[in-house]
PDB file of C-alpha atoms in Angstrom:
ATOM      1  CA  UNK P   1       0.000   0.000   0.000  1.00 68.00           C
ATOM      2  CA  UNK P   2       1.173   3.657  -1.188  1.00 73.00           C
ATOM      3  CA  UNK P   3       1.845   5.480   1.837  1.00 92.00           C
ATOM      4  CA  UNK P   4       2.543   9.041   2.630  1.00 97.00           C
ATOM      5  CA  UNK P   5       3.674  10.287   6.100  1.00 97.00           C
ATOM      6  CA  UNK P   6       3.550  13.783   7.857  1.00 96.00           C
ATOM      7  CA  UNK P   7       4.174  14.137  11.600  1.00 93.00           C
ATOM      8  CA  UNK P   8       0.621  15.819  12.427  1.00 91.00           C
ATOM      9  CA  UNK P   9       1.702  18.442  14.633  1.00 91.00           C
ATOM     10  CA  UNK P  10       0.601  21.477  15.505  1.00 96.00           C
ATOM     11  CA  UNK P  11       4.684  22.854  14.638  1.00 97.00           C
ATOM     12  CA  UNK P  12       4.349  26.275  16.406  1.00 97.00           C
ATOM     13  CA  UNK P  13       7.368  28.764  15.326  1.00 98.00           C
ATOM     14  CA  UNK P  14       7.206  32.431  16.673  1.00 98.00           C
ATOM     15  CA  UNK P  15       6.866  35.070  13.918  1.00 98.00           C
ATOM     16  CA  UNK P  16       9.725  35.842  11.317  1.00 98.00           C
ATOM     17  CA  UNK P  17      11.566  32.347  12.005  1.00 98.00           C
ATOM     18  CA  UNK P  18      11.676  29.247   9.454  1.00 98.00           C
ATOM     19  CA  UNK P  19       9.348  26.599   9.527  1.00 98.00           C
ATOM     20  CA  UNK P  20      10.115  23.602   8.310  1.00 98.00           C
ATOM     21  CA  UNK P  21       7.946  20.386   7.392  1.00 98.00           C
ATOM     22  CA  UNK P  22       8.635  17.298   6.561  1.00 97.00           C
ATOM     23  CA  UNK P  23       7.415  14.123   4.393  1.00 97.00           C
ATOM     24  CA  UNK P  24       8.360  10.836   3.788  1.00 97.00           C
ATOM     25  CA  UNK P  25       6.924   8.576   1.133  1.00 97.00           C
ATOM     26  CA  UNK P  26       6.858   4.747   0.263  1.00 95.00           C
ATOM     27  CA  UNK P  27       6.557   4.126  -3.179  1.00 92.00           C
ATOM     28  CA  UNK P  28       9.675   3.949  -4.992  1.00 92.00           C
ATOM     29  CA  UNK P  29       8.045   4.678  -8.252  1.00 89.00           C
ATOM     30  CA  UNK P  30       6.863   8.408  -7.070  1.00 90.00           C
ATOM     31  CA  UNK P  31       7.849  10.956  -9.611  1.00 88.00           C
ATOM     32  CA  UNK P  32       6.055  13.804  -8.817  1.00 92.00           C
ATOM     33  CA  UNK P  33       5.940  15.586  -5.147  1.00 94.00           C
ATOM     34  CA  UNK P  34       3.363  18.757  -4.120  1.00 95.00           C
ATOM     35  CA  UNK P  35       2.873  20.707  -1.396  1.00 97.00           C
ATOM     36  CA  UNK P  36      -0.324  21.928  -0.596  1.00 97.00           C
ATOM     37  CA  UNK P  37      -1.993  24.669   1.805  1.00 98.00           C
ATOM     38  CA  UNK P  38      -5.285  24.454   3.350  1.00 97.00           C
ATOM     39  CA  UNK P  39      -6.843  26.778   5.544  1.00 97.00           C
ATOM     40  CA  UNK P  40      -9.436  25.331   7.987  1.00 94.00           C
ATOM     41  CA  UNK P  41     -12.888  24.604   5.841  1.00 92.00           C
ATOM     42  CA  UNK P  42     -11.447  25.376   2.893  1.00 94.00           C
ATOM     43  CA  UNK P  43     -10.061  23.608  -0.538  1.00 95.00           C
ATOM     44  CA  UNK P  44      -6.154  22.463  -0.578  1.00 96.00           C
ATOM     45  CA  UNK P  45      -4.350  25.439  -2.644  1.00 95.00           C
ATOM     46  CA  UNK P  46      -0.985  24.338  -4.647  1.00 94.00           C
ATOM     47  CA  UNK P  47       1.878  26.013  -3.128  1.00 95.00           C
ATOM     48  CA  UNK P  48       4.699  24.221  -4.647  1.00 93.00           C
ATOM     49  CA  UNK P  49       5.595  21.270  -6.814  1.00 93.00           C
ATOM     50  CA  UNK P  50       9.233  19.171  -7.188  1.00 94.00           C
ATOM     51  CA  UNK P  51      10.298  16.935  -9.886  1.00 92.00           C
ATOM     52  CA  UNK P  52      13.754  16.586  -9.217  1.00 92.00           C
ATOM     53  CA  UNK P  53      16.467  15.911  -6.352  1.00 96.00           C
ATOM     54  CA  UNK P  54      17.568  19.115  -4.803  1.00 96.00           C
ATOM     55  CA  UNK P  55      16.040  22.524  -3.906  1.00 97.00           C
ATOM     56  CA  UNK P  56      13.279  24.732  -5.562  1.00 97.00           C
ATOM     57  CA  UNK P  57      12.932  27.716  -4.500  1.00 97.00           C
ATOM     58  CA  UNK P  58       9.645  30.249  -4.703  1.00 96.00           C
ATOM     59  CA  UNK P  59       9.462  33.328  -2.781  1.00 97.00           C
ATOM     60  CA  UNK P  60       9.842  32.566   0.955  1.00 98.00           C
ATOM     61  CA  UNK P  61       8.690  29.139   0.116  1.00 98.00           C
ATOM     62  CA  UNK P  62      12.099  26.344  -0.808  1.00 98.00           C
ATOM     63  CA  UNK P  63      10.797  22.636  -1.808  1.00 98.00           C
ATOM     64  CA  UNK P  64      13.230  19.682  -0.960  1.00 98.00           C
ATOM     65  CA  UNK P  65      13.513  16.495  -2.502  1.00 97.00           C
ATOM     66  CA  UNK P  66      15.752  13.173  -1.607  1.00 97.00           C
ATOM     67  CA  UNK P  67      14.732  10.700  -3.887  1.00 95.00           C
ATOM     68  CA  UNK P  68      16.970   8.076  -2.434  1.00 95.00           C
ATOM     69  CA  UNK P  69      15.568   8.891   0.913  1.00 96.00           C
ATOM     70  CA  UNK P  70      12.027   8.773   0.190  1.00 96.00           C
ATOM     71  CA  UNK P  71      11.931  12.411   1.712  1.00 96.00           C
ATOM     72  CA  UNK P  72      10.505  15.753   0.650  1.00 98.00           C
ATOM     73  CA  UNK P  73      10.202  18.924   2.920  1.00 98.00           C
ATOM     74  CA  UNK P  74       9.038  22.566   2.381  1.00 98.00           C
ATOM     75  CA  UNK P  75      10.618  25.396   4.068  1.00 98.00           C
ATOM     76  CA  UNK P  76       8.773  28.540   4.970  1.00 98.00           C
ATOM     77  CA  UNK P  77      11.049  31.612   5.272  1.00 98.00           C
ATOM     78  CA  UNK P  78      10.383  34.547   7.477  1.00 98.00           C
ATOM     79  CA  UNK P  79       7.008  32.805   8.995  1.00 98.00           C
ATOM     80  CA  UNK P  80       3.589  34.928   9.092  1.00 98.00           C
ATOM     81  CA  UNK P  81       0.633  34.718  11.222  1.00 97.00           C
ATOM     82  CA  UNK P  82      -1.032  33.839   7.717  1.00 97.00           C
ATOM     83  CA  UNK P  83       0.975  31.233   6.918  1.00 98.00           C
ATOM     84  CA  UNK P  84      -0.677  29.056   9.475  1.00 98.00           C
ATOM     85  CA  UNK P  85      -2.713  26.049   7.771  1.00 98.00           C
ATOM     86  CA  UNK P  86      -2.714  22.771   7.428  1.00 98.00           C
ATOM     87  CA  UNK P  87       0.527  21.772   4.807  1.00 98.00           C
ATOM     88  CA  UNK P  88      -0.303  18.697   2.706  1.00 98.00           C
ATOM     89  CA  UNK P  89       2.522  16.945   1.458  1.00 97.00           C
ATOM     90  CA  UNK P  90       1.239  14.511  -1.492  1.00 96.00           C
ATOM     91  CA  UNK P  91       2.400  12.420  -4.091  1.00 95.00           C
ATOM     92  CA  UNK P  92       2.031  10.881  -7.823  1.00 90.00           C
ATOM     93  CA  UNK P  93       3.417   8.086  -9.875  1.00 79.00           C
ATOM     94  CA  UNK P  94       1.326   8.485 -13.093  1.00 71.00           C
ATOM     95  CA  UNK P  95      -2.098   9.966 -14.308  1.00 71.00           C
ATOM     96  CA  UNK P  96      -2.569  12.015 -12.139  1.00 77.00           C
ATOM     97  CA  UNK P  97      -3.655  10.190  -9.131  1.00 87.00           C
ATOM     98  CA  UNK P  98      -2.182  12.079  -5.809  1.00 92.00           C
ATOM     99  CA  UNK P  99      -1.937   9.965  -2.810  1.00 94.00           C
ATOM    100  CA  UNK P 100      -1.857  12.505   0.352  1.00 96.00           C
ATOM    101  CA  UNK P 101      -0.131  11.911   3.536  1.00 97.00           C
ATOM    102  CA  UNK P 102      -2.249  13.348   6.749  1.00 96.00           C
ATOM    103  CA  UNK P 103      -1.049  16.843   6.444  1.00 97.00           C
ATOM    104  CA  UNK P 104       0.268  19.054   9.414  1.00 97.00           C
ATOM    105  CA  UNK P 105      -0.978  21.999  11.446  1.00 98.00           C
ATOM    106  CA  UNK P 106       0.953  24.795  11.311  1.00 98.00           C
ATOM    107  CA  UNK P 107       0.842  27.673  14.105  1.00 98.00           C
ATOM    108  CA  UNK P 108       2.667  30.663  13.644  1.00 98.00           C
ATOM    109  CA  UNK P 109       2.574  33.158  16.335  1.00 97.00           C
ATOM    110  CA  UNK P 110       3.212  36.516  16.726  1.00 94.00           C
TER     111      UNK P 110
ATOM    112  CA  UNK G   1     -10.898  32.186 -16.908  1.00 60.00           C
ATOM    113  CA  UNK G   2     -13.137  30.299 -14.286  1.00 71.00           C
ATOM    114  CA  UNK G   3     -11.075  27.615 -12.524  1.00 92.00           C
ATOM    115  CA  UNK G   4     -12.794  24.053 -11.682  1.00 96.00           C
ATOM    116  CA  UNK G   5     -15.988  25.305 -10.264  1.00 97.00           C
ATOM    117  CA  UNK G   6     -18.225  22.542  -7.688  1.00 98.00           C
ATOM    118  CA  UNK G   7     -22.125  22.501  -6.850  1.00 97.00           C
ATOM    119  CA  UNK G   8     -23.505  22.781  -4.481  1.00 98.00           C
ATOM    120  CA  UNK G   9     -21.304  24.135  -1.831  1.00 97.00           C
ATOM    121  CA  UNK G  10     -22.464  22.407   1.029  1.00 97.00           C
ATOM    122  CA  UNK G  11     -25.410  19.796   1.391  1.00 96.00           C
ATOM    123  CA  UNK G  12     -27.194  17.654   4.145  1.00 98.00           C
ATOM    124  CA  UNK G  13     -28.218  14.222   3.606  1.00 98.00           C
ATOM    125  CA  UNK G  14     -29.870  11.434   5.636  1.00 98.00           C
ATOM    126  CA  UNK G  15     -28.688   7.722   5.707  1.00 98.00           C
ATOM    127  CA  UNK G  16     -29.604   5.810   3.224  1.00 98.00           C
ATOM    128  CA  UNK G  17     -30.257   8.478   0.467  1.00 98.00           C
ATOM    129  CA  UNK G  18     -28.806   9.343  -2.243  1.00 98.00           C
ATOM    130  CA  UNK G  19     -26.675  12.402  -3.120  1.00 98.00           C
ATOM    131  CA  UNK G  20     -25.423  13.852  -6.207  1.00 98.00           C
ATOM    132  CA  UNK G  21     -22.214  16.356  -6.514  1.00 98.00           C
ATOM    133  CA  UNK G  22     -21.210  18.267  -9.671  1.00 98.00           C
ATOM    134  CA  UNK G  23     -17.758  19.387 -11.053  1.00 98.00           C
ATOM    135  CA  UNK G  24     -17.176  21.855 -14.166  1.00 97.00           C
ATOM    136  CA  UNK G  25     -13.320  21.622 -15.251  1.00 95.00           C
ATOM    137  CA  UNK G  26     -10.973  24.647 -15.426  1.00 93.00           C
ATOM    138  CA  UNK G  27     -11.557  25.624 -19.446  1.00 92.00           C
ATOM    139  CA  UNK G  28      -9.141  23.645 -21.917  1.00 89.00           C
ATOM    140  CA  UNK G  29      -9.129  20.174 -19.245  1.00 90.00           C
ATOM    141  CA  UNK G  30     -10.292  17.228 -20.079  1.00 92.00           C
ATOM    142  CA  UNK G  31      -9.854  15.574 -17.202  1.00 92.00           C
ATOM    143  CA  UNK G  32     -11.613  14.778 -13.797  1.00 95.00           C
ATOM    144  CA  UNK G  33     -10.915  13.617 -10.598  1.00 95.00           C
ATOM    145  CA  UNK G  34     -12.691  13.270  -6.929  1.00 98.00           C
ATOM    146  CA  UNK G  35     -11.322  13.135  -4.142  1.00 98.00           C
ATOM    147  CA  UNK G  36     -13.250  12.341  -0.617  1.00 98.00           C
ATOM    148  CA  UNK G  37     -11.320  14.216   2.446  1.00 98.00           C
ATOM    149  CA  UNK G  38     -12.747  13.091   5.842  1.00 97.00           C
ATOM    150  CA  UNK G  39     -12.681  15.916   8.867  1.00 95.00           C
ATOM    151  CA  UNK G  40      -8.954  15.903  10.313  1.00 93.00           C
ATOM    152  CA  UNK G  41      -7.314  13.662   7.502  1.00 95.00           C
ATOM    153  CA  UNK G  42      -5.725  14.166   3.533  1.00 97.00           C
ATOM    154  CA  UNK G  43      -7.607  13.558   0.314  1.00 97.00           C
ATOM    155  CA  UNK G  44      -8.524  10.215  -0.669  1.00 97.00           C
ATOM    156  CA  UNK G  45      -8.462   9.483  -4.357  1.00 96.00           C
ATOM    157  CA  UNK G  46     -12.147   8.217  -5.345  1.00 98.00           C
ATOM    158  CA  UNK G  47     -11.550   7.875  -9.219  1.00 96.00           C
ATOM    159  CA  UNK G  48     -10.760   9.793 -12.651  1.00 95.00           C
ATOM    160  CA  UNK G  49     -12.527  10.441 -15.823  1.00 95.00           C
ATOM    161  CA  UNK G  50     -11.235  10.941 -19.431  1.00 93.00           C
ATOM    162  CA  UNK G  51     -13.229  10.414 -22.539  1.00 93.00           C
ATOM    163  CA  UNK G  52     -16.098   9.709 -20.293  1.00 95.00           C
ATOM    164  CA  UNK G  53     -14.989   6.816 -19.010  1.00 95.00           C
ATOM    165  CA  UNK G  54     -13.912   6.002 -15.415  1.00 95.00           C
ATOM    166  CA  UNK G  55      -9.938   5.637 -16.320  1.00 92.00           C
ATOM    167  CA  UNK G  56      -8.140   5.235 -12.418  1.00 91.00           C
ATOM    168  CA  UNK G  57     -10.284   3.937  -9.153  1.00 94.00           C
ATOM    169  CA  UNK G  58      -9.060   4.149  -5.729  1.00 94.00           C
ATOM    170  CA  UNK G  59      -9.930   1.971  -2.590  1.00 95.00           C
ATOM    171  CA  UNK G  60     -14.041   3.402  -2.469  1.00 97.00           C
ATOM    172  CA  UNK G  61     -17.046   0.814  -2.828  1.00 97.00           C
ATOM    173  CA  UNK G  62     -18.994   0.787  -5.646  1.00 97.00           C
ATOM    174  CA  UNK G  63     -21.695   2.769  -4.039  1.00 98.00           C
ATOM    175  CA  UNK G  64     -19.809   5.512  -5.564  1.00 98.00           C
ATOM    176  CA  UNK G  65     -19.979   6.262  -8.726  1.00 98.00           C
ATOM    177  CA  UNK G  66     -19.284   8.902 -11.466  1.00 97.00           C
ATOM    178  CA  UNK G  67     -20.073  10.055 -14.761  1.00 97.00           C
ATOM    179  CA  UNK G  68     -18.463  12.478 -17.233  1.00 98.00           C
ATOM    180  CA  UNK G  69     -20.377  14.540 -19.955  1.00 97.00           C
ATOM    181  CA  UNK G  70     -19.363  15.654 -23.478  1.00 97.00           C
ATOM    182  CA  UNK G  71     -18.727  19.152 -22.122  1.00 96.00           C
ATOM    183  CA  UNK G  72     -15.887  17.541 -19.596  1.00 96.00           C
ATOM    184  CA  UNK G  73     -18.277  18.243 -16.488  1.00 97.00           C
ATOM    185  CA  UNK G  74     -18.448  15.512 -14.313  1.00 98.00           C
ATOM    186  CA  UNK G  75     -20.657  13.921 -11.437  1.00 98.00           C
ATOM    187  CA  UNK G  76     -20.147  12.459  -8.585  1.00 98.00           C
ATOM    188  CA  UNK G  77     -22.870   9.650  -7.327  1.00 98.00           C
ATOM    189  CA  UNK G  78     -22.800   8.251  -3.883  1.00 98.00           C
ATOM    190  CA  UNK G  79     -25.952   5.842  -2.810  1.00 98.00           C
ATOM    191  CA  UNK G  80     -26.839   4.373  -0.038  1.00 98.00           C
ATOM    192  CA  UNK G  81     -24.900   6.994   2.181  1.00 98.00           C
ATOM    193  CA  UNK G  82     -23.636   6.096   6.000  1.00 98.00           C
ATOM    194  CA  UNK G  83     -22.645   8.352   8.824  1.00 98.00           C
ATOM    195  CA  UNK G  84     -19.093   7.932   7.454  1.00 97.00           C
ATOM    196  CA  UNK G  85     -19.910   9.166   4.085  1.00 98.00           C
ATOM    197  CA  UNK G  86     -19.556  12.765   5.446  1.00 98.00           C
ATOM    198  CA  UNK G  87     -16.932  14.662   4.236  1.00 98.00           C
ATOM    199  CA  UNK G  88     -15.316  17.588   1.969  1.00 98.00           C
ATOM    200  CA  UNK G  89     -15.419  16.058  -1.668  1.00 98.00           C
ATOM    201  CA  UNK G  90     -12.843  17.647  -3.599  1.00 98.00           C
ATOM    202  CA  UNK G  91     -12.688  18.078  -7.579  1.00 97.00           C
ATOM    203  CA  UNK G  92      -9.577  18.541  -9.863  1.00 95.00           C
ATOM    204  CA  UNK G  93      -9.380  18.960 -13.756  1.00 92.00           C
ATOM    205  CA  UNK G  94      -6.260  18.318 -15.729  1.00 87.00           C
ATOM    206  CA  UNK G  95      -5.213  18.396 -19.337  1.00 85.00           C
ATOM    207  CA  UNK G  96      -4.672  14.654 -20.434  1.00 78.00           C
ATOM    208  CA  UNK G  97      -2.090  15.337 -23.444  1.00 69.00           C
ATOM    209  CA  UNK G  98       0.016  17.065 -20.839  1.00 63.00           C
ATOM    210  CA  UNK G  99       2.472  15.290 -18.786  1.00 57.00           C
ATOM    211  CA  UNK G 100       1.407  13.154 -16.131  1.00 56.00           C
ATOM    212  CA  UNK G 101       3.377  15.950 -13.884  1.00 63.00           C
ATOM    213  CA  UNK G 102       0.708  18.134 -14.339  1.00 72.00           C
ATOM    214  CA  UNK G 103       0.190  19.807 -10.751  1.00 81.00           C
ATOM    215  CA  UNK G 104      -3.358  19.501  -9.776  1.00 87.00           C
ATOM    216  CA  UNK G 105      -5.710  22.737  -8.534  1.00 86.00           C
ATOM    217  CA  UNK G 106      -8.723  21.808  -7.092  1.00 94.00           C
ATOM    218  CA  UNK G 107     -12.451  23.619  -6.875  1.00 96.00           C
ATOM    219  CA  UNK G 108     -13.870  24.430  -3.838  1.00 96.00           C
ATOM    220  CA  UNK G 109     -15.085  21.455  -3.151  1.00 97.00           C
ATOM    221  CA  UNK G 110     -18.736  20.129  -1.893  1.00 98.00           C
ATOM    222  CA  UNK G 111     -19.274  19.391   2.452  1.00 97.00           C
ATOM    223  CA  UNK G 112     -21.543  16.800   2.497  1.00 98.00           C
ATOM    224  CA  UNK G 113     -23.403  16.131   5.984  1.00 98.00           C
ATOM    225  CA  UNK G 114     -24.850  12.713   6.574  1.00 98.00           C
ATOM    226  CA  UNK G 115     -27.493  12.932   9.490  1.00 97.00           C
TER     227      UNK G 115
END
């Protein structure tokens, strides 16, 4: 079974300071990694995407990838009250079929 | 240009009935997939449509079912709902003749109450 893994949380950083989350992913076969953002009652929103090992970076937003480690973060620069959500990390192998992990709460305070 | 656009917006139901959920894809997708996200968890994959034809199924019972139109607009049928039938449903539209990379948005999605 495809499985996708996010430590639930709530990750509390102060205002300003980096917050990072993490993911880790079973299927070998994965190609295609997303973050996405979801406020409470509303619709995931696509904040990044990865293809590739390494770094992408977007505004105060940098996606990891470790292929060989089954791992993919997201790191949030300079944190803001509005950043805090619920990040879902999820994942596809082909078509188009995304297979989430749980997500985790995010809490940034001023 | 109207992204993937869901009906209605929220709906209550009572075990046992039937419900029916609509999707209209961004314009230029072809594609359509549902997703079922319960209070507190991730998405769950339900199934995809291309060509009007159910092409990818997750792990959901056949009590859910789908349909896609001419016009790429899809539904989303669910019968004989339980208690544990309620939950955000979720729809995304892709372009199939792009790469299967293609990041997916999804519409505003539908909360379904089952009382």
């Amino acid at each position: 079974q495809k499985e996708v893994e996010q430590n639930s949380g709530p990750l509390s950083v102060p205002e300003g300071a980096i917050a990072s989350l993490n993911c880790t992913y079973s299927d070998r076969g994965s190609q295609s990694f997303f973050w996405y953002r979801q406020y409470s009652g509303k619709s995931p929103e696509l904040i990044m995407f990865i293809y590739s090992n390494g770094d992408k970076e977007d505004g105060r937003f940098t996606a990891q990838l470790n292929k060989a480690s089954q791992y993919v973060s997201l790191l949030i620069r300079d944190s803001q009250p509005s950043d805090s959500a619920t990040y879902l990390c999820a994942v596809s192998n082909a078509g188009n079929m995304l297979t989430f992990g749980g997500g985790t709460r995010l809490m940034v305070k001023p | 240009d109207a992204g993937v656009t869901q009906s209605p917006t929220h709906l209550i139901k009572t075990r046992g009935q039937q419900v029916t959920l609509r999707c209209s894809p961004k314009s230029g997708h072809d594609t359509v997939s549902w997703y079922q996200q319960a209070l507190g968890q991730g998405p769950q994959f339900i199934f995809q449509y291309y060509e009007e034809e159910e092409r990818q199924r997750g792990n959901f019972p056949d009590r859910f079912s789908g349909h896609q139109f001419p016009n790429y607009s899809s539904e989303l049928n669910v019968n004989a709902l339980l208690l544990g039938d309620s939950a955000l449903y979720l729809c995304a539209s892709s372009y199939h003749g792009s790469s299967y990379n293609s990041p997916l948005h999804f519409g505003n999605g539908t909360r379904l109450t089952v009382t």
